[in-house]
Amino acid sequence: MRAIVTGGAGFIGSHVTEELLRRGAAVAVVDDFSAGKEANLAALKGPLEVLRQSITDLDGLHRAFRGAEFLFHLAARTSVPRSVADPVETNCVNIDGTVNVLVAARDAKVRRIVYAASSSAYGETPTLPKTEAMRPDPISPYGVTKYVGELYCQVFGRCYGLENASIRYFNVFGPRQDPSSPYSGVLSQFITALLEGRQPVVFGDGEQSRDFTYVSNVVDATLRAAETPGVSGLVFNGGTGGRFTLNHTLALLAKISGKPANPKYDPPRAGDIRDSQADISLTRQMLGYVPTVDFEEGLRRTWDWYKSEQR
Ligand code: UD2
């Protein structure tokens, strides 16, 4: 099997790449290294090709995708606040880039594309947990772009017969998540703050909640979306079904690390959702997905990884 992973040098993409290699696939990573890192791929073993290539360049994608059977599309400008600060850039990469990926996948006769969608598509829809049947109502430019990507995948299925499935990732965390940007995921920020003896910063009152999902769970859901027959055109939640506040998360981290969390509270961020939680019944039923690493275990593994990186 030859698989392409766009964004394969990034946090989640490198874990998808690692698992594909472990299962015997030949993998080509397509990444412009704007957020991806060589270091994320350094320890991976197997037939891996790394192509420095932006998804905003259609000709380059046509060359890169030749001979590909499966395509995992994870390349994106992530981050809600970055999209609020620069909606044009987020739109250009996440929507124009995704259309390029779909055109090149169609022309390369890829068997199926799996798209990394986002829980941000739900916005502030009042009901929890979120089911895929709810009408999306994003409240940030980032959420709009990730939702439009799903629609484009489905439309490429209808218009050109390109098989597709989308997994809406719910606040994924784990080893290799880059903590260094102000736009980095909250758990990478909290953990490195504690390790470096800094105060973690909480935007808002800390009572907002997320379905924090350890990365191996979404990797499993993503590969199932590629290999399960009869799911083309569908969208699945990739979460755990749980929900934890930031305050509770800091208490857990204090317990794991043995260090007091002592957070600093700043004003809330624009575009932020209050609560997020996945209903994973459909993913369970149609893909046979069961999350195997729970939040606390995931936090422990993640803490251990950042600690080992510090040395
Ligand atoms: C959104 C999506 C997520 C993924 C991600 C990609 C939702 C519910 N989730 O994550 O699925 O697509 O975007 O970027 O839309 N925070 C702090 N201190 C910090 C950093 C963040 O308090 O140092 C807060 C932040 O204000 C927010 C929460 O932590 O309330 C989570 O923020 P995040 O950036 O980790 O993820 P989020 O929910 O925007």
Short mmCIF file of N, CA and C and ligand atoms in Angstrom, two decimals, residues 78-80 118-120 142 169-171 184-186 189-190 201-203 208 210 246 269 272-273 276, ligand 1:
data_model
loop_
_atom_site.label_atom_id
_atom_site.label_comp_id
_atom_site.label_asym_id
_atom_site.label_seq_id
_atom_site.Cartn_x
_atom_site.Cartn_y
_atom_site.Cartn_z
N THR A 78 -3.43 25.36 11.80
CA THR A 78 -4.28 25.08 12.96
C THR A 78 -4.41 26.36 13.79
N SER A 79 -5.21 26.27 14.83
CA SER A 79 -5.37 27.33 15.84
C SER A 79 -6.52 28.30 15.54
N VAL A 80 -7.42 28.34 16.50
CA VAL A 80 -8.54 29.28 16.46
C VAL A 80 -8.03 30.73 16.51
N SER A 118 -12.45 18.95 12.20
CA SER A 118 -12.26 19.48 13.56
C SER A 118 -13.58 19.64 14.29
N SER A 119 -13.54 19.40 15.59
CA SER A 119 -14.69 19.62 16.46
C SER A 119 -15.13 21.08 16.45
N SER A 120 -14.24 21.98 16.00
CA SER A 120 -14.60 23.40 15.97
C SER A 120 -15.76 23.65 15.01
N TYR A 142 -11.25 29.57 11.66
CA TYR A 142 -10.67 28.22 11.62
C TYR A 142 -11.77 27.16 11.50
N TYR A 169 -11.55 15.73 14.68
CA TYR A 169 -10.68 15.56 15.84
C TYR A 169 -11.14 16.48 16.97
N PHE A 170 -11.16 15.92 18.17
CA PHE A 170 -11.51 16.68 19.36
C PHE A 170 -10.25 16.91 20.21
N ASN A 171 -9.73 18.11 20.21
CA ASN A 171 -8.61 18.53 21.07
C ASN A 171 -7.60 17.42 21.35
N SER A 184 -0.08 27.23 20.21
CA SER A 184 0.02 25.79 20.50
C SER A 184 -1.15 25.33 21.36
N GLY A 185 -1.44 24.03 21.28
CA GLY A 185 -2.53 23.44 22.06
C GLY A 185 -2.30 23.62 23.56
N VAL A 186 -3.40 23.75 24.30
CA VAL A 186 -3.30 24.14 25.70
C VAL A 186 -2.50 23.14 26.55
N GLN A 189 1.13 23.61 26.33
CA GLN A 189 1.53 24.85 27.03
C GLN A 189 1.55 24.62 28.54
N PHE A 190 0.50 23.98 29.06
CA PHE A 190 0.43 23.74 30.51
C PHE A 190 1.61 22.87 30.97
N VAL A 201 -0.89 29.77 31.95
CA VAL A 201 -1.87 30.85 31.76
C VAL A 201 -3.19 30.24 31.32
N VAL A 202 -4.27 30.62 32.03
CA VAL A 202 -5.61 30.15 31.68
C VAL A 202 -6.37 31.34 31.10
N PHE A 203 -6.90 31.17 29.88
CA PHE A 203 -7.73 32.23 29.29
C PHE A 203 -9.17 32.03 29.73
N GLN A 208 -14.10 26.29 31.18
CA GLN A 208 -14.42 25.76 29.85
C GLN A 208 -13.94 24.31 29.80
N ARG A 210 -13.20 20.54 27.47
CA ARG A 210 -12.85 19.94 26.18
C ARG A 210 -12.84 18.42 26.30
N LEU A 246 -10.43 23.00 32.19
CA LEU A 246 -9.01 23.34 32.31
C LEU A 246 -8.58 23.29 33.78
N ARG A 269 -10.28 34.18 25.28
CA ARG A 269 -9.82 34.37 23.90
C ARG A 269 -11.01 34.52 22.95
N ASP A 272 -13.30 31.47 21.06
CA ASP A 272 -13.27 30.27 21.90
C ASP A 272 -14.66 29.67 22.10
N ILE A 273 -14.71 28.36 22.08
CA ILE A 273 -15.94 27.63 22.41
C ILE A 273 -15.93 27.37 23.91
N SER A 276 -17.00 21.41 24.87
CA SER A 276 -16.93 20.52 23.72
C SER A 276 -16.82 19.07 24.20
C1 UD2 B 1 -9.72 23.84 18.50
C2 UD2 B 1 -10.59 22.59 18.28
C3 UD2 B 1 -9.68 21.36 18.20
C4 UD2 B 1 -8.58 21.53 17.15
C5 UD2 B 1 -7.79 22.79 17.49
C6 UD2 B 1 -6.68 23.08 16.49
C7 UD2 B 1 -12.65 23.15 19.51
C8 UD2 B 1 -13.53 22.80 20.67
N1 UD2 B 1 -11.51 22.42 19.39
O1 UD2 B 1 -9.12 23.69 19.76
O2 UD2 B 1 -10.47 20.21 17.90
O3 UD2 B 1 -9.15 21.60 15.85
O4 UD2 B 1 -8.69 23.93 17.52
O5 UD2 B 1 -5.98 24.25 16.84
O6 UD2 B 1 -12.95 24.01 18.71
N2 UD2 B 1 -6.00 28.02 26.62
C9 UD2 B 1 -5.52 28.47 27.85
N3 UD2 B 1 -4.17 28.67 27.99
C10 UD2 B 1 -3.29 28.43 26.98
C11 UD2 B 1 -3.79 27.99 25.72
C12 UD2 B 1 -5.15 27.80 25.59
O7 UD2 B 1 -6.29 28.68 28.79
O8 UD2 B 1 -2.08 28.64 27.19
C13 UD2 B 1 -7.46 27.75 26.52
C14 UD2 B 1 -8.12 28.32 25.27
O9 UD2 B 1 -8.52 29.66 25.48
C15 UD2 B 1 -9.29 27.36 25.12
C16 UD2 B 1 -8.74 26.02 25.61
O10 UD2 B 1 -7.60 26.35 26.41
O11 UD2 B 1 -10.38 27.75 25.92
C17 UD2 B 1 -8.30 25.10 24.51
O12 UD2 B 1 -7.49 25.84 23.60
P1 UD2 B 1 -6.62 25.13 22.46
O13 UD2 B 1 -5.98 26.20 21.65
O14 UD2 B 1 -5.78 24.07 23.03
O15 UD2 B 1 -7.72 24.35 21.61
P2 UD2 B 1 -9.15 24.77 20.95
O16 UD2 B 1 -10.22 24.37 21.90
O17 UD2 B 1 -9.13 26.15 20.39
#
